[in-house]
C-alpha cells in the first residue's frame, strides 16, 4: 500500500479533532468564568457588550439577544485566554490523550463509520536529516484490534503505510507496542514502505 493517500476516515478523524479542539477551548472559557470573581465576570460582560466580541471560534451570526448569556460569555472568554493554536493542541492531544478524556467533545478513539483504521498516536522521527511523522492507526477486527503505521513528511501529501503489524486484544496494548518501538525500529519500518 505504498503511497496510499489519506482517505475519508482520515478526513473524518481530522474533523473530530477540530470539534474536540473547539470543545476544549469552550471548556477553558467556561472554566475562566468559574475561577474569576463575580465582579470580574460583570466586567468581562460589559467589555464584550461594548466591543462586540466577535469570536474566531464561533461559526455563526450572533443574535443580539444571545449577548449576556453565560454560554455567549464563555465563548467570548476564549478570546482572551492564551489557548494553543489547533496544530500545537493536536500534537499535545496525541501525546497526552488521556488528559483530555474529561473534556466534553467527540469520542476519544472514534471508529470510522466505514470501518477504516483511525489514527490514535503520533511520533516524530528523523531519517537522513528529514523530519517524518509516524502515525499509529488501529481498527477493531473480530475479537481483537489490529494496527499499522502511516508515515508522512510535513508539507508532503503522500503517505506511506505498513501492513497490519500489530494485533492485540485491545487498543491500549497496540498503542503500548507502538510506543515501545525506538526510532531505529520506526526508521526501518519507514524504509520498508518507501519506493
PDB file of C-alpha atoms in Angstrom:
ATOM      1  CA  UNK A   1       0.000   0.000   0.000  1.00  0.00           C
ATOM      2  CA  UNK A   2       2.869   2.352  -0.666  1.00  0.00           C
ATOM      3  CA  UNK A   3       1.821   5.908  -1.381  1.00  0.00           C
ATOM      4  CA  UNK A   4      -1.798   5.446  -0.335  1.00  0.00           C
ATOM      5  CA  UNK A   5      -3.366   8.898   0.170  1.00  0.00           C
ATOM      6  CA  UNK A   6      -5.285   9.544   3.345  1.00  0.00           C
ATOM      7  CA  UNK A   7      -8.921   8.706   2.777  1.00  0.00           C
ATOM      8  CA  UNK A   8     -12.313   9.539   4.134  1.00  0.00           C
ATOM      9  CA  UNK A   9     -11.543   8.077   7.567  1.00  0.00           C
ATOM     10  CA  UNK A  10      -8.551  10.413   7.998  1.00  0.00           C
ATOM     11  CA  UNK A  11     -10.690  13.403   6.998  1.00  0.00           C
ATOM     12  CA  UNK A  12     -13.418  12.352   9.449  1.00  0.00           C
ATOM     13  CA  UNK A  13     -10.769  11.957  12.157  1.00  0.00           C
ATOM     14  CA  UNK A  14      -9.435  15.447  11.379  1.00  0.00           C
ATOM     15  CA  UNK A  15     -12.940  16.914  11.687  1.00  0.00           C
ATOM     16  CA  UNK A  16     -13.438  15.099  15.003  1.00  0.00           C
ATOM     17  CA  UNK A  17     -10.141  16.518  16.247  1.00  0.00           C
ATOM     18  CA  UNK A  18     -11.238  20.018  15.215  1.00  0.00           C
ATOM     19  CA  UNK A  19     -14.537  19.514  17.092  1.00  0.00           C
ATOM     20  CA  UNK A  20     -12.672  18.237  20.164  1.00  0.00           C
ATOM     21  CA  UNK A  21     -10.340  21.259  19.988  1.00  0.00           C
ATOM     22  CA  UNK A  22     -13.298  23.646  19.896  1.00  0.00           C
ATOM     23  CA  UNK A  23     -14.861  21.755  22.822  1.00  0.00           C
ATOM     24  CA  UNK A  24     -11.566  22.116  24.711  1.00  0.00           C
ATOM     25  CA  UNK A  25     -11.455  25.868  24.018  1.00  0.00           C
ATOM     26  CA  UNK A  26     -15.087  26.305  25.072  1.00  0.00           C
ATOM     27  CA  UNK A  27     -14.417  24.332  28.257  1.00  0.00           C
ATOM     28  CA  UNK A  28     -11.463  26.604  29.029  1.00  0.00           C
ATOM     29  CA  UNK A  29     -13.703  29.666  28.544  1.00  0.00           C
ATOM     30  CA  UNK A  30     -16.265  28.238  30.999  1.00  0.00           C
ATOM     31  CA  UNK A  31     -13.517  27.410  33.488  1.00  0.00           C
ATOM     32  CA  UNK A  32     -12.276  31.002  33.347  1.00  0.00           C
ATOM     33  CA  UNK A  33     -15.763  32.170  34.331  1.00  0.00           C
ATOM     34  CA  UNK A  34     -15.737  29.699  37.235  1.00  0.00           C
ATOM     35  CA  UNK A  35     -12.487  30.975  38.736  1.00  0.00           C
ATOM     36  CA  UNK A  36     -12.771  34.746  38.409  1.00  0.00           C
ATOM     37  CA  UNK A  37     -14.745  36.751  40.982  1.00  0.00           C
ATOM     38  CA  UNK A  38     -18.308  37.782  40.161  1.00  0.00           C
ATOM     39  CA  UNK A  39     -17.255  41.397  39.547  1.00  0.00           C
ATOM     40  CA  UNK A  40     -14.700  40.123  37.040  1.00  0.00           C
ATOM     41  CA  UNK A  41     -17.476  38.296  35.163  1.00  0.00           C
ATOM     42  CA  UNK A  42     -19.533  41.501  35.126  1.00  0.00           C
ATOM     43  CA  UNK A  43     -16.527  43.441  33.846  1.00  0.00           C
ATOM     44  CA  UNK A  44     -15.991  40.903  31.033  1.00  0.00           C
ATOM     45  CA  UNK A  45     -19.668  41.086  30.134  1.00  0.00           C
ATOM     46  CA  UNK A  46     -19.530  44.900  29.915  1.00  0.00           C
ATOM     47  CA  UNK A  47     -16.321  44.747  27.865  1.00  0.00           C
ATOM     48  CA  UNK A  48     -17.699  42.263  25.336  1.00  0.00           C
ATOM     49  CA  UNK A  49     -21.051  44.023  25.043  1.00  0.00           C
ATOM     50  CA  UNK A  50     -19.309  47.323  24.296  1.00  0.00           C
ATOM     51  CA  UNK A  51     -16.742  45.862  21.885  1.00  0.00           C
ATOM     52  CA  UNK A  52     -18.948  43.372  20.067  1.00  0.00           C
ATOM     53  CA  UNK A  53     -16.739  40.429  20.974  1.00  0.00           C
ATOM     54  CA  UNK A  54     -16.596  38.723  17.583  1.00  0.00           C
ATOM     55  CA  UNK A  55     -15.060  35.324  18.252  1.00  0.00           C
ATOM     56  CA  UNK A  56     -12.945  33.343  15.778  1.00  0.00           C
ATOM     57  CA  UNK A  57     -14.254  30.189  17.467  1.00  0.00           C
ATOM     58  CA  UNK A  58     -17.938  30.782  16.739  1.00  0.00           C
ATOM     59  CA  UNK A  59     -19.063  29.973  13.197  1.00  0.00           C
ATOM     60  CA  UNK A  60     -22.483  31.586  13.288  1.00  0.00           C
ATOM     61  CA  UNK A  61     -24.011  35.015  13.010  1.00  0.00           C
ATOM     62  CA  UNK A  62     -24.699  36.226  16.511  1.00  0.00           C
ATOM     63  CA  UNK A  63     -28.179  37.061  17.631  1.00  0.00           C
ATOM     64  CA  UNK A  64     -28.034  40.255  19.721  1.00  0.00           C
ATOM     65  CA  UNK A  65     -30.407  38.585  22.207  1.00  0.00           C
ATOM     66  CA  UNK A  66     -27.776  35.883  22.865  1.00  0.00           C
ATOM     67  CA  UNK A  67     -25.425  38.507  24.269  1.00  0.00           C
ATOM     68  CA  UNK A  68     -25.312  38.313  28.012  1.00  0.00           C
ATOM     69  CA  UNK A  69     -25.945  34.594  28.364  1.00  0.00           C
ATOM     70  CA  UNK A  70     -23.292  32.587  30.194  1.00  0.00           C
ATOM     71  CA  UNK A  71     -22.754  30.419  27.117  1.00  0.00           C
ATOM     72  CA  UNK A  72     -22.162  33.513  24.998  1.00  0.00           C
ATOM     73  CA  UNK A  73     -19.821  34.926  27.629  1.00  0.00           C
ATOM     74  CA  UNK A  74     -17.870  31.672  27.882  1.00  0.00           C
ATOM     75  CA  UNK A  75     -17.426  31.659  24.104  1.00  0.00           C
ATOM     76  CA  UNK A  76     -16.092  35.238  24.264  1.00  0.00           C
ATOM     77  CA  UNK A  77     -13.796  34.386  27.192  1.00  0.00           C
ATOM     78  CA  UNK A  78     -11.892  32.042  24.865  1.00  0.00           C
ATOM     79  CA  UNK A  79     -10.677  35.146  23.007  1.00  0.00           C
ATOM     80  CA  UNK A  80      -8.706  36.447  25.978  1.00  0.00           C
ATOM     81  CA  UNK A  81      -7.133  33.148  27.008  1.00  0.00           C
ATOM     82  CA  UNK A  82      -3.686  32.173  25.696  1.00  0.00           C
ATOM     83  CA  UNK A  83      -5.009  28.987  24.087  1.00  0.00           C
ATOM     84  CA  UNK A  84      -2.705  26.983  21.813  1.00  0.00           C
ATOM     85  CA  UNK A  85      -3.272  27.040  18.060  1.00  0.00           C
ATOM     86  CA  UNK A  86      -5.014  23.944  16.685  1.00  0.00           C
ATOM     87  CA  UNK A  87      -1.795  22.426  15.271  1.00  0.00           C
ATOM     88  CA  UNK A  88       0.016  22.686  18.633  1.00  0.00           C
ATOM     89  CA  UNK A  89      -3.024  21.362  20.507  1.00  0.00           C
ATOM     90  CA  UNK A  90      -3.271  18.311  18.184  1.00  0.00           C
ATOM     91  CA  UNK A  91       0.324  17.325  18.963  1.00  0.00           C
ATOM     92  CA  UNK A  92      -0.328  17.639  22.694  1.00  0.00           C
ATOM     93  CA  UNK A  93      -3.614  15.747  22.352  1.00  0.00           C
ATOM     94  CA  UNK A  94      -1.872  12.809  20.685  1.00  0.00           C
ATOM     95  CA  UNK A  95       0.965  12.799  23.211  1.00  0.00           C
ATOM     96  CA  UNK A  96      -1.285  13.018  26.293  1.00  0.00           C
ATOM     97  CA  UNK A  97      -4.651  11.821  25.026  1.00  0.00           C
ATOM     98  CA  UNK A  98      -5.990  10.633  28.387  1.00  0.00           C
ATOM     99  CA  UNK A  99      -5.512  14.097  29.930  1.00  0.00           C
ATOM    100  CA  UNK A 100      -8.311  15.257  27.620  1.00  0.00           C
ATOM    101  CA  UNK A 101     -10.689  12.391  28.432  1.00  0.00           C
ATOM    102  CA  UNK A 102     -12.781  14.515  30.806  1.00  0.00           C
ATOM    103  CA  UNK A 103     -13.209  17.402  28.353  1.00  0.00           C
ATOM    104  CA  UNK A 104     -16.597  17.249  26.640  1.00  0.00           C
ATOM    105  CA  UNK A 105     -16.396  16.521  22.944  1.00  0.00           C
ATOM    106  CA  UNK A 106     -16.417  13.807  20.313  1.00  0.00           C
ATOM    107  CA  UNK A 107     -15.252  10.276  21.239  1.00  0.00           C
ATOM    108  CA  UNK A 108     -11.588   9.860  22.185  1.00  0.00           C
ATOM    109  CA  UNK A 109     -10.946   6.952  19.802  1.00  0.00           C
ATOM    110  CA  UNK A 110     -13.649   7.111  17.186  1.00  0.00           C
ATOM    111  CA  UNK A 111     -14.457   4.182  14.986  1.00  0.00           C
ATOM    112  CA  UNK A 112     -14.707   5.189  11.377  1.00  0.00           C
ATOM    113  CA  UNK A 113     -18.209   4.567  10.031  1.00  0.00           C
ATOM    114  CA  UNK A 114     -16.700   2.815   7.007  1.00  0.00           C
ATOM    115  CA  UNK A 115     -14.515   0.521   9.149  1.00  0.00           C
ATOM    116  CA  UNK A 116     -11.300   2.281   8.109  1.00  0.00           C
ATOM    117  CA  UNK A 117      -8.444   2.493  10.659  1.00  0.00           C
ATOM    118  CA  UNK A 118      -8.301   5.572  12.887  1.00  0.00           C
ATOM    119  CA  UNK A 119      -5.099   7.369  13.943  1.00  0.00           C
ATOM    120  CA  UNK A 120      -4.616   7.192  17.721  1.00  0.00           C
ATOM    121  CA  UNK A 121      -0.964   8.137  18.275  1.00  0.00           C
ATOM    122  CA  UNK A 122       1.740  10.235  16.582  1.00  0.00           C
ATOM    123  CA  UNK A 123       5.516  10.228  16.921  1.00  0.00           C
ATOM    124  CA  UNK A 124       8.132  12.409  15.268  1.00  0.00           C
ATOM    125  CA  UNK A 125      11.204  10.691  13.842  1.00  0.00           C
ATOM    126  CA  UNK A 126      14.231  11.733  11.764  1.00  0.00           C
ATOM    127  CA  UNK A 127      15.531   9.843   8.747  1.00  0.00           C
ATOM    128  CA  UNK A 128      18.522  11.150   6.818  1.00  0.00           C
ATOM    129  CA  UNK A 129      18.116  14.624   8.400  1.00  0.00           C
ATOM    130  CA  UNK A 130      14.478  14.730   7.281  1.00  0.00           C
ATOM    131  CA  UNK A 131      11.533  15.052   9.692  1.00  0.00           C
ATOM    132  CA  UNK A 132       8.814  12.376   9.495  1.00  0.00           C
ATOM    133  CA  UNK A 133       5.655  11.682  11.447  1.00  0.00           C
ATOM    134  CA  UNK A 134       4.793   8.092  12.325  1.00  0.00           C
ATOM    135  CA  UNK A 135       1.047   7.712  12.933  1.00  0.00           C
ATOM    136  CA  UNK A 136      -0.397   4.590  14.537  1.00  0.00           C
ATOM    137  CA  UNK A 137      -3.773   3.667  13.050  1.00  0.00           C
ATOM    138  CA  UNK A 138      -5.970   0.983  14.649  1.00  0.00           C
ATOM    139  CA  UNK A 139      -9.255  -0.724  13.915  1.00  0.00           C
ATOM    140  CA  UNK A 140     -11.263  -3.487  15.551  1.00  0.00           C
ATOM    141  CA  UNK A 141     -11.259  -6.880  13.865  1.00  0.00           C
ATOM    142  CA  UNK A 142     -13.439  -9.711  15.162  1.00  0.00           C
ATOM    143  CA  UNK A 143     -12.298 -10.221  18.778  1.00  0.00           C
ATOM    144  CA  UNK A 144      -9.086  -8.193  18.641  1.00  0.00           C
ATOM    145  CA  UNK A 145      -7.522  -4.950  17.428  1.00  0.00           C
ATOM    146  CA  UNK A 146      -5.075  -4.563  14.571  1.00  0.00           C
ATOM    147  CA  UNK A 147      -2.895  -1.631  13.614  1.00  0.00           C
ATOM    148  CA  UNK A 148      -0.447  -0.290  11.081  1.00  0.00           C
ATOM    149  CA  UNK A 149       1.849   2.714  10.820  1.00  0.00           C
ATOM    150  CA  UNK A 150       1.399   5.581   8.361  1.00  0.00           C
ATOM    151  CA  UNK A 151       4.409   7.761   7.627  1.00  0.00           C
ATOM    152  CA  UNK A 152       4.395  11.232   6.146  1.00  0.00           C
ATOM    153  CA  UNK A 153       6.796  14.125   5.956  1.00  0.00           C
ATOM    154  CA  UNK A 154       5.353  17.535   6.932  1.00  0.00           C
ATOM    155  CA  UNK A 155       4.366  19.502   3.869  1.00  0.00           C
ATOM    156  CA  UNK A 156       4.174  16.400   1.663  1.00  0.00           C
ATOM    157  CA  UNK A 157       0.755  14.978   0.833  1.00  0.00           C
ATOM    158  CA  UNK A 158       1.922  11.426   0.077  1.00  0.00           C
ATOM    159  CA  UNK A 159       1.524   8.872   2.896  1.00  0.00           C
ATOM    160  CA  UNK A 160       3.455   5.609   3.154  1.00  0.00           C
ATOM    161  CA  UNK A 161       1.833   2.729   5.025  1.00  0.00           C
ATOM    162  CA  UNK A 162       2.991  -0.551   6.540  1.00  0.00           C
ATOM    163  CA  UNK A 163       0.812  -3.633   6.540  1.00  0.00           C
ATOM    164  CA  UNK A 164      -1.051  -4.576   9.707  1.00  0.00           C
ATOM    165  CA  UNK A 165       1.897  -5.228  12.015  1.00  0.00           C
ATOM    166  CA  UNK A 166       0.042  -5.125  15.332  1.00  0.00           C
ATOM    167  CA  UNK A 167      -2.572  -7.480  16.716  1.00  0.00           C
ATOM    168  CA  UNK A 168      -3.685  -7.271  20.343  1.00  0.00           C
ATOM    169  CA  UNK A 169      -6.816  -7.851  22.406  1.00  0.00           C
ATOM    170  CA  UNK A 170      -7.360  -4.107  22.996  1.00  0.00           C
ATOM    171  CA  UNK A 171      -6.248  -0.771  21.508  1.00  0.00           C
ATOM    172  CA  UNK A 172      -4.268   0.197  24.628  1.00  0.00           C
ATOM    173  CA  UNK A 173      -1.926  -2.766  24.115  1.00  0.00           C
ATOM    174  CA  UNK A 174      -1.491  -1.849  20.445  1.00  0.00           C
ATOM    175  CA  UNK A 175      -0.530   1.692  21.470  1.00  0.00           C
ATOM    176  CA  UNK A 176       1.936   0.386  24.051  1.00  0.00           C
ATOM    177  CA  UNK A 177       3.672  -1.824  21.476  1.00  0.00           C
ATOM    178  CA  UNK A 178       3.931   1.204  19.155  1.00  0.00           C
ATOM    179  CA  UNK A 179       5.399   3.286  21.998  1.00  0.00           C
ATOM    180  CA  UNK A 180       7.946   0.534  22.706  1.00  0.00           C
ATOM    181  CA  UNK A 181       9.480   0.941  19.226  1.00  0.00           C
ATOM    182  CA  UNK A 182      12.651   3.024  19.269  1.00  0.00           C
ATOM    183  CA  UNK A 183      13.484   5.483  16.480  1.00  0.00           C
ATOM    184  CA  UNK A 184      15.722   2.942  14.731  1.00  0.00           C
ATOM    185  CA  UNK A 185      12.870   0.425  14.528  1.00  0.00           C
ATOM    186  CA  UNK A 186      10.450   3.072  13.252  1.00  0.00           C
ATOM    187  CA  UNK A 187      13.086   4.156  10.725  1.00  0.00           C
ATOM    188  CA  UNK A 188      13.367   0.560   9.482  1.00  0.00           C
ATOM    189  CA  UNK A 189       9.587   0.345   9.055  1.00  0.00           C
ATOM    190  CA  UNK A 190       9.656   3.689   7.209  1.00  0.00           C
ATOM    191  CA  UNK A 191      12.394   2.421   4.882  1.00  0.00           C
ATOM    192  CA  UNK A 192      10.324  -0.685   4.149  1.00  0.00           C
ATOM    193  CA  UNK A 193       7.420   1.465   2.930  1.00  0.00           C
ATOM    194  CA  UNK A 194       9.372   3.826   0.673  1.00  0.00           C
ATOM    195  CA  UNK A 195       9.590   3.153  -3.081  1.00  0.00           C
TER     196      UNK A 195
END
